Coordinates of C-alpha atoms in Angstrom, one line a residue:
M1 CA 90.1 62.1 118.5
V2 CA 93.6 61.3 119.8
R3 CA 95.7 64.4 120.4
D4 CA 99.3 64.5 121.4
G5 CA 101.7 67.4 121.7
L6 CA 105.5 67.5 121.4
K7 CA 107.1 70.6 122.6
P8 CA 109.9 71.9 120.3
G9 CA 113.4 71.1 121.6
G10 CA 116.7 72.7 121.2
R11 CA 116.3 73.7 117.5
E12 CA 115.2 77.3 117.8
A13 CA 114.2 77.5 114.1
S14 CA 111.6 74.8 114.5
A15 CA 109.7 76.5 117.3
G16 CA 106.0 76.9 116.4
N17 CA 105.8 73.9 114.1
R18 CA 102.4 72.2 114.3
A19 CA 101.1 69.3 112.2
L20 CA 97.8 67.6 111.8
L21 CA 97.5 63.9 110.9
I22 CA 94.2 62.8 109.3
D23 CA 94.2 59.1 109.2
A24 CA 91.9 56.2 110.4
Q25 CA 94.9 54.0 111.3
E26 CA 96.4 54.5 114.8
V27 CA 99.6 52.7 113.8
H28 CA 100.4 55.5 111.4
A29 CA 99.8 58.1 114.2
Q30 CA 102.1 56.2 116.6
S31 CA 104.9 55.8 114.0
L32 CA 104.8 59.5 112.9
L33 CA 104.5 60.7 116.5
S34 CA 107.6 58.7 117.5
I35 CA 109.9 60.1 114.8
L36 CA 108.7 63.7 115.1
G37 CA 109.3 63.4 118.8
F38 CA 112.8 62.0 118.3
I39 CA 113.9 64.8 116.0
E40 CA 112.1 67.4 118.2
W41 CA 110.3 68.9 115.2
G42 CA 107.2 70.3 116.9
E43 CA 103.6 69.3 117.9
L44 CA 101.4 66.7 116.2
E45 CA 97.7 66.2 116.4
W46 CA 95.8 63.1 115.2
V47 CA 92.2 63.0 114.0
S48 CA 90.6 60.0 112.3
T49 CA 87.7 61.7 110.3
M50 CA 87.4 64.7 108.0
E51 CA 84.7 66.2 110.2
E52 CA 87.2 66.3 113.1
A53 CA 89.9 67.6 110.7
A54 CA 87.7 70.5 109.5
A55 CA 86.8 71.4 113.1
R56 CA 90.5 71.5 114.1
M57 CA 91.6 73.5 111.0
Q58 CA 88.9 76.1 111.8
E59 CA 90.3 76.5 115.4
E60 CA 94.1 76.3 114.7
S61 CA 96.6 77.1 112.0
F62 CA 98.9 74.2 111.0
S63 CA 102.2 74.3 109.3
L64 CA 101.8 70.8 107.7
L65 CA 99.1 68.3 107.1
F66 CA 99.6 64.5 106.8
T67 CA 96.7 62.5 105.4
G68 CA 96.2 58.8 104.9
A69 CA 93.1 56.6 104.5
C70 CA 90.1 58.5 105.9
D71 CA 86.3 58.1 105.5
G72 CA 86.7 56.0 102.4
L73 CA 87.7 59.1 100.4
D74 CA 90.1 59.0 97.5
R75 CA 93.1 61.4 97.3
D76 CA 91.2 63.9 95.0
E77 CA 88.3 64.2 97.4
L78 CA 90.6 64.4 100.5
Y79 CA 92.5 67.2 98.8
R80 CA 89.3 69.0 97.8
Q81 CA 87.9 69.0 101.3
L82 CA 91.2 70.0 102.9
R83 CA 91.6 72.9 100.5
Q84 CA 88.2 74.1 101.5
E85 CA 89.5 74.7 105.0
D86 CA 93.0 75.9 104.1
E87 CA 93.9 76.7 100.5
S88 CA 97.7 76.7 100.9
V89 CA 98.9 74.7 103.9
P90 CA 101.5 72.0 102.7
L91 CA 100.2 68.5 102.4
L92 CA 101.8 65.0 102.5
F93 CA 99.9 61.8 101.6
L94 CA 100.7 58.7 103.7
I95 CA 100.8 55.4 101.7
D96 CA 101.1 51.7 102.7
G97 CA 102.9 50.3 99.7
V98 CA 104.8 51.0 96.6
D99 CA 101.8 50.5 94.4
E100 CA 100.0 53.5 95.9
A101 CA 103.0 55.8 95.1
D102 CA 102.2 55.4 91.4
E103 CA 98.8 57.0 91.8
S104 CA 98.6 60.5 90.5
L105 CA 98.6 63.3 93.0
P106 CA 95.8 65.9 93.0
G107 CA 98.3 68.9 93.0
T108 CA 101.9 69.9 92.5
L109 CA 104.6 71.3 94.7
A110 CA 103.5 74.8 93.7
D111 CA 100.0 73.9 95.1
G112 CA 101.6 72.7 98.4
V113 CA 101.4 69.0 97.7
L114 CA 104.8 67.7 98.8
G115 CA 104.3 64.1 97.6
T116 CA 103.9 60.8 99.4
L117 CA 105.4 59.3 102.5
A118 CA 105.6 55.5 102.5
M119 CA 105.0 53.4 105.5
P120 CA 107.0 52.3 107.5
I121 CA 108.4 55.8 107.6
K122 CA 112.1 56.4 106.8
Q123 CA 113.5 59.1 109.0
T124 CA 115.7 60.6 106.3
Q125 CA 112.8 60.9 103.8
L126 CA 110.6 62.5 106.4
I127 CA 113.3 65.1 107.3
T128 CA 113.7 66.0 103.7
Q129 CA 110.0 66.5 103.3
L130 CA 109.8 68.5 106.5
E131 CA 112.5 70.8 105.0
Q132 CA 110.5 71.1 101.8
A133 CA 107.5 72.1 103.9
A134 CA 109.5 74.7 105.8
A135 CA 110.7 76.2 102.5
Y136 CA 107.2 76.2 101.1
N137 CA 105.8 78.0 104.2
K138 CA 108.6 80.6 103.9
R139 CA 107.6 81.3 100.3
R140 CA 104.0 81.4 101.3
K141 CA 104.6 83.9 104.0
N142 CA 106.7 86.1 101.6
R143 CA 103.9 86.0 98.9
A144 CA 101.4 87.0 101.5
A145 CA 103.6 89.9 102.6
R146 CA 104.0 91.0 99.0
R147 CA 100.3 90.8 98.2
D148 CA 98.6 92.1 101.3
V149 CA 100.3 95.2 102.5
S150 CA 97.5 97.7 102.2
G151 CA 96.5 97.2 105.8
L152 CA 100.0 97.2 107.2
F153 CA 102.0 100.2 108.3
P154 CA 99.1 102.8 108.3
E155 CA 101.7 105.5 108.9
M156 CA 103.0 105.0 105.4
I157 CA 100.5 107.1 103.4
G158 CA 100.0 106.5 99.7
N159 CA 98.6 104.0 97.3
S160 CA 101.2 104.3 94.5
A161 CA 103.3 101.3 93.3
A162 CA 106.4 102.9 94.8
M163 CA 104.9 103.0 98.3
N164 CA 103.4 99.5 98.0
R165 CA 107.0 98.3 97.3
V166 CA 108.2 100.1 100.4
R167 CA 105.5 98.4 102.5
Q168 CA 106.4 95.0 101.0
L169 CA 110.0 95.5 102.1
M170 CA 108.9 96.6 105.5
A171 CA 106.7 93.6 106.0
Q172 CA 109.6 91.3 105.2
V173 CA 112.1 92.8 107.6
A174 CA 110.0 94.2 110.5
D175 CA 110.1 91.2 112.7
S176 CA 113.5 89.9 111.6
G177 CA 115.8 91.8 113.9
A178 CA 118.2 92.7 111.1
N179 CA 119.9 96.0 110.8
V180 CA 118.1 98.3 108.4
L181 CA 119.5 101.2 106.3
I182 CA 116.9 103.6 105.2
L183 CA 117.8 105.7 102.1
G184 CA 116.1 108.7 100.7
E185 CA 116.1 112.5 100.2
S186 CA 115.4 114.8 103.1
G187 CA 111.8 115.0 104.0
T188 CA 110.7 111.6 102.6
G189 CA 109.9 110.2 106.0
K190 CA 112.8 108.0 106.9
E191 CA 112.2 108.3 110.7
V192 CA 108.5 107.4 110.1
V193 CA 109.7 104.2 108.5
A194 CA 112.0 103.4 111.4
Q195 CA 109.3 104.1 114.0
S196 CA 106.8 101.9 112.1
L197 CA 109.3 99.0 111.8
H198 CA 109.9 99.2 115.5
R199 CA 106.2 99.1 116.3
H200 CA 105.8 96.0 114.2
S201 CA 108.9 94.2 115.6
R202 CA 109.5 91.9 118.5
R203 CA 111.1 94.8 120.3
K204 CA 108.0 97.0 120.3
G205 CA 107.6 96.7 124.1
N206 CA 110.9 98.5 124.6
A207 CA 112.2 101.9 123.7
F208 CA 112.7 103.5 120.3
V209 CA 115.6 106.0 120.7
P210 CA 116.4 108.3 117.8
I211 CA 119.5 110.5 117.4
N212 CA 120.5 112.8 114.6
C213 CA 124.2 112.2 114.0
G214 CA 124.5 115.3 111.8
A215 CA 123.0 117.7 114.4
I216 CA 125.4 117.0 117.2
P217 CA 129.0 118.2 117.2
A218 CA 131.6 115.5 116.6
D219 CA 133.2 116.0 120.0
L220 CA 129.9 115.5 121.8
L221 CA 128.5 112.6 119.7
E222 CA 130.4 109.9 121.6
S223 CA 129.0 111.0 124.9
E224 CA 125.5 111.2 123.4
L225 CA 125.7 107.6 122.0
F226 CA 127.6 105.8 124.8
G227 CA 127.2 108.1 127.8
H228 CA 129.9 109.3 130.2
E229 CA 131.2 108.9 133.7
K230 CA 131.4 111.7 136.3
G231 CA 134.5 113.8 135.7
A232 CA 135.1 112.4 132.2
F233 CA 135.4 116.0 130.9
T234 CA 134.8 119.5 132.0
G235 CA 131.1 119.9 132.9
A236 CA 130.5 116.1 133.5
I237 CA 129.3 116.6 137.0
S238 CA 127.5 113.3 137.1
S239 CA 127.3 110.0 135.2
R240 CA 125.0 109.9 132.3
K241 CA 123.5 107.1 130.2
G242 CA 123.9 107.3 126.4
R243 CA 121.4 106.5 123.7
F244 CA 122.6 102.9 123.4
E245 CA 121.9 102.2 127.1
L246 CA 118.5 104.0 126.8
A247 CA 117.6 101.8 123.8
E248 CA 118.6 98.5 125.6
G249 CA 116.3 95.8 124.4
G250 CA 114.7 98.1 121.8
T251 CA 115.8 100.0 118.7
I252 CA 118.2 102.9 118.2
F253 CA 117.7 105.0 115.1
L254 CA 120.9 106.7 113.8
D255 CA 119.6 109.5 111.5
E256 CA 122.0 111.1 109.0
I257 CA 124.6 108.5 109.6
G258 CA 126.4 109.8 106.5
D259 CA 127.4 112.9 108.5
M260 CA 129.3 110.9 111.2
S261 CA 133.0 111.5 111.5
L262 CA 135.5 108.7 110.6
P263 CA 136.8 108.4 114.2
M264 CA 133.2 108.0 115.5
Q265 CA 132.5 105.4 112.8
V266 CA 135.3 103.2 114.1
K267 CA 133.7 103.2 117.6
L268 CA 130.2 102.5 116.2
L269 CA 131.6 99.6 114.2
R270 CA 133.0 98.0 117.3
V271 CA 129.6 98.2 119.0
L272 CA 128.0 96.5 115.9
Q273 CA 130.6 93.8 115.8
E274 CA 131.1 93.0 119.4
R275 CA 127.9 94.3 121.0
I276 CA 129.9 96.0 123.8
F277 CA 131.0 99.6 124.6
E278 CA 132.3 101.8 127.4
R279 CA 131.1 105.1 128.5
V280 CA 133.4 108.1 127.9
G281 CA 135.8 108.1 130.9
G282 CA 134.8 104.6 132.0
V283 CA 136.6 101.3 132.0
K284 CA 133.6 98.9 132.5
S285 CA 132.4 97.2 129.3
I286 CA 128.6 97.4 128.9
Q287 CA 126.8 94.7 126.9
S288 CA 124.5 96.0 124.2
N289 CA 121.3 94.4 123.0
V290 CA 119.7 96.8 120.5
R291 CA 118.5 96.7 116.9
V292 CA 120.2 99.3 114.8
M293 CA 118.4 101.3 112.1
A294 CA 120.2 104.0 110.3
A295 CA 119.2 106.6 107.6
T296 CA 120.9 109.1 105.3
H297 CA 120.2 111.3 102.4
R298 CA 123.7 110.8 101.1
N299 CA 125.1 108.3 98.6
L300 CA 127.2 106.3 101.0
E301 CA 128.9 104.3 98.2
N302 CA 130.2 107.6 96.8
N303 CA 131.3 108.6 100.3
I304 CA 133.2 105.4 100.6
E305 CA 135.1 106.1 97.3
E306 CA 135.9 109.6 98.6
G307 CA 137.2 108.2 101.9
K308 CA 134.4 109.8 103.9
F309 CA 132.7 106.6 105.1
R310 CA 134.1 103.3 106.2
E311 CA 133.2 100.4 103.9
D312 CA 133.1 97.8 106.7
L313 CA 130.6 99.9 108.6
Y314 CA 128.5 100.4 105.5
Y315 CA 128.2 96.6 105.1
R316 CA 127.3 96.2 108.8
L317 CA 124.5 98.7 108.5
N318 CA 123.3 97.8 105.0
V319 CA 121.9 94.4 105.9
F320 CA 118.5 95.3 104.6
P321 CA 118.2 98.6 102.6
I322 CA 114.9 100.4 102.1
E323 CA 114.9 103.3 99.6
L324 CA 112.1 105.8 99.9
P325 CA 110.9 107.5 96.7
P326 CA 110.9 111.3 96.5
L327 CA 107.4 112.8 96.4
R328 CA 107.9 113.9 92.7
E329 CA 108.0 110.2 91.8
R330 CA 104.7 109.4 93.5
Q331 CA 102.6 112.5 92.8
G332 CA 99.5 110.3 92.6
D333 CA 99.7 110.2 96.4
I334 CA 99.4 113.9 96.9
G335 CA 95.6 113.9 97.4
V336 CA 95.6 111.3 100.1
L337 CA 98.7 112.9 101.7
V338 CA 96.9 116.3 101.9
D339 CA 93.8 114.6 103.4
S340 CA 96.0 112.7 106.0
I341 CA 97.9 115.9 107.0
S342 CA 94.6 117.8 107.3
V343 CA 93.2 115.1 109.6
R344 CA 96.3 115.2 111.8
L345 CA 96.3 119.0 112.0
E346 CA 92.6 119.1 112.9
A347 CA 93.2 116.5 115.7
E348 CA 95.9 118.9 117.1
G349 CA 93.3 121.7 117.2
R350 CA 94.9 123.6 114.3
P351 CA 92.9 125.4 111.6
I352 CA 92.5 123.5 108.3
S353 CA 91.2 124.3 104.8
K354 CA 89.6 122.2 102.1
V355 CA 92.1 121.7 99.2
M356 CA 90.0 121.5 96.0
P357 CA 90.7 119.4 92.9
S358 CA 92.2 122.3 91.0
A359 CA 94.8 122.8 93.8
I360 CA 95.5 119.1 94.0
Y361 CA 96.2 119.1 90.2
A362 CA 98.5 122.1 90.5
L363 CA 100.4 120.5 93.4
S364 CA 100.8 117.2 91.4
Q365 CA 102.7 119.2 88.8
Y366 CA 105.2 120.6 91.3
H367 CA 108.7 119.0 91.7
W368 CA 108.7 119.0 95.6
P369 CA 112.4 119.5 96.5
G370 CA 111.4 119.3 100.2
N371 CA 109.2 116.2 99.7
V372 CA 106.5 115.3 102.2
R373 CA 107.9 117.7 104.8
E374 CA 107.4 120.6 102.4
L375 CA 103.9 119.4 101.6
Y376 CA 103.1 119.2 105.3
N377 CA 104.3 122.8 105.8
L378 CA 102.2 124.0 102.9
V379 CA 99.0 122.4 104.1
E380 CA 99.6 123.9 107.6
R381 CA 100.2 127.3 106.0
L382 CA 97.0 127.1 103.9
G383 CA 95.0 126.3 107.0
I384 CA 96.2 129.5 108.6
L385 CA 95.6 131.6 105.5
F386 CA 92.2 130.1 104.6
P387 CA 90.7 128.5 107.8
E388 CA 87.6 126.4 107.0
E389 CA 87.6 127.7 103.4
E390 CA 88.0 126.1 100.1
V391 CA 91.5 126.4 98.4
E392 CA 91.6 126.5 94.6
A393 CA 94.7 126.5 92.5
L394 CA 94.6 130.3 92.2
D395 CA 94.9 130.5 96.0
L396 CA 98.2 128.7 96.1
P397 CA 101.5 130.5 96.5
E398 CA 103.0 131.3 93.1
R399 CA 105.7 128.7 93.2
Y400 CA 103.1 126.0 93.4
F401 CA 100.9 127.5 90.7
P402 CA 103.0 129.2 88.1
D403 CA 101.3 131.4 85.4
D404 CA 102.2 129.0 82.6
L405 CA 100.4 126.0 84.2
D406 CA 97.1 125.3 82.3
L407 CA 94.3 123.7 84.4
P408 CA 92.2 121.0 82.6
E409 CA 88.6 120.4 83.3
L410 CA 88.5 118.5 86.5
E411 CA 85.8 116.4 88.2
D412 CA 85.0 117.1 91.8
D413 CA 86.6 113.8 92.9
Y414 CA 89.8 114.4 90.9
A415 CA 93.0 112.6 92.0
P416 CA 96.3 112.5 90.1
E417 CA 96.8 109.4 88.0
P418 CA 99.2 106.9 89.5
E419 CA 102.6 106.4 88.0
A420 CA 103.2 104.1 85.0
D421 CA 105.0 101.7 87.4
L422 CA 102.8 98.7 88.0
P423 CA 101.8 97.1 91.3
L424 CA 101.8 93.4 91.8
I425 CA 98.8 91.8 90.2
P426 CA 97.1 88.8 91.9
A427 CA 97.0 85.7 89.6
E428 CA 93.2 85.8 89.3
E429 CA 93.3 89.3 88.0
A430 CA 96.4 88.9 85.8
N431 CA 94.3 88.8 82.6
S432 CA 91.8 91.5 83.5
F433 CA 93.1 95.1 83.1
E434 CA 90.1 97.3 83.9
Q435 CA 92.0 100.6 83.9
E436 CA 92.8 102.1 80.4
P437 CA 96.4 103.2 80.1
I438 CA 96.8 107.0 79.8
L439 CA 99.2 108.6 77.3
P440 CA 101.3 111.3 78.9
S441 CA 100.8 114.7 77.3
D442 CA 104.5 114.8 76.2
G443 CA 104.2 111.3 74.7
L444 CA 106.4 108.3 75.6
D445 CA 108.8 105.8 74.2
L446 CA 106.3 103.0 73.3
K447 CA 109.0 100.3 72.7
S448 CA 110.6 101.0 76.1
Y449 CA 107.3 101.2 77.9
L450 CA 106.1 97.9 76.4
S451 CA 109.4 96.2 77.3
S452 CA 109.1 97.4 80.8
L453 CA 105.5 96.2 81.1
E454 CA 106.5 92.8 79.7
E455 CA 109.4 92.4 82.1
D456 CA 107.2 93.4 85.1
L457 CA 104.5 90.9 84.1
I458 CA 107.0 88.1 83.6
R459 CA 108.5 88.7 87.0
Q460 CA 105.1 88.7 88.6
A461 CA 104.2 85.4 86.9
L462 CA 107.4 83.8 88.1
I463 CA 106.8 85.1 91.7
E464 CA 103.2 83.8 91.5
C465 CA 104.4 80.3 90.4
D466 CA 107.4 80.1 92.8
G467 CA 109.8 80.2 89.9
V468 CA 108.3 77.3 88.0
V469 CA 108.8 78.4 84.4
A470 CA 106.2 76.0 82.9
Q471 CA 103.5 77.2 85.2
A472 CA 104.5 80.9 84.6
A473 CA 104.3 80.3 80.9
K474 CA 100.8 78.8 81.2
L475 CA 99.7 81.8 83.3
L476 CA 101.0 84.2 80.6
N477 CA 99.5 82.0 77.8
V478 CA 102.9 81.6 76.0
R479 CA 105.0 78.6 75.2
R480 CA 107.7 77.6 77.7
T481 CA 110.5 78.1 75.2
T482 CA 109.2 81.6 74.4
L483 CA 109.2 82.5 78.1
V484 CA 112.7 81.2 78.5
E485 CA 114.0 83.4 75.7
K486 CA 112.3 86.4 77.2
M487 CA 113.8 85.6 80.6
K488 CA 117.2 85.6 79.0
K489 CA 116.4 88.9 77.2
Y490 CA 115.5 90.6 80.5
D491 CA 118.2 88.8 82.5
L492 CA 115.6 87.1 84.8
S493 CA 116.1 83.8 86.6
R494 CA 114.1 81.7 88.9
K495 CA 116.6 82.6 91.7
D496 CA 115.5 86.2 91.4
V497 CA 112.1 85.3 92.8

């Protein structure tokens, strides 16, 4: 095996690129190595047999495979063996002449087969195909984030479709460094989201500094954020760092940003735009390198119309919004939330009770104006009232179990049904619905429900097929023209996915 490595050059975006060439001809390796080195793309390894290729692919992850003549195998067999090692890495076939280009390819772009690369290599063609590989890898990463979020962000408790969507968004933005605006009612866990994003970001080794902008008087907030110099105001007996300095290199979390005064918004906007600030009473400009996350329970767009919030600041903060669902919209999560809260309280040495299925059912019918915070307080209260005892629905405070609530016959392992909203369905399960839909007791609008279901499935099929309508139609077992009409009906386009 011949192995060579090219360190990425000045193009920051290309850092981490690593390709594997499987080819019996050294001349192909030298040609490809020369061009990749010239454009400073990344690292290239060359192996001459499939056995060596399989060994390397088990040891390393590659962002691109090049394959030419190897072990006397045809394209279909090469493709089959390579896909046994990595089912989705993008692949380019090297060819020696025009005649070979006419041979059929064993897969499509959706399968990661980028096409053929003729020898001698033309630099412009190679660069185009490298860009295609980068775009394919980005889509592959996004699909993985959308599909496999159950093990991420364990602080985000719940298995409902609404919470899965939140995890998907978090997975996409956590490591990006972008400003995040977290929206949701009080008690939905906005700070938990911010802390979790920080722990999964590149800044996790530095500080996470929260501040509640609504809890600090307007005349003191500037000093809290930016610090002050000695003698800046009465009582300033020494210099003091603000939250932005304390968060240097890390993340600052501006909770209840919607309560910030307009004059303070102007000063915050300057920090976001110019990355500098001065302490109160100081003249020295201080550079700022922090990631900003903000949260509010208010409708900032309404506040902008009412003149209470600056539009330019809103757009600076709202780079990537994440909206948390209220607990009443994910009542199927109440059982697992109760269990999680109980485990936490027990770890803190506090008394807990066992909340029984009848009580879980009653709690799932409640509207939860205080959201998860209210549920936490209730579970803590039940532990004090009924330590180490079972809590049935009749034991709940009256507001959680009104007299007019009828309890159905429940199994010992009862959990509320998840919402009608559907999670993403992997392609291999798209035609296998094992769970029978449940009709709500008050009925439903069947036409509206079926339309919503159809739209969700079409969107999922388009995501699964990277926006290729023909393949999505095949996945849904409908004609392409039929799918196009339905996409028009629901205002869907390939760009949406």
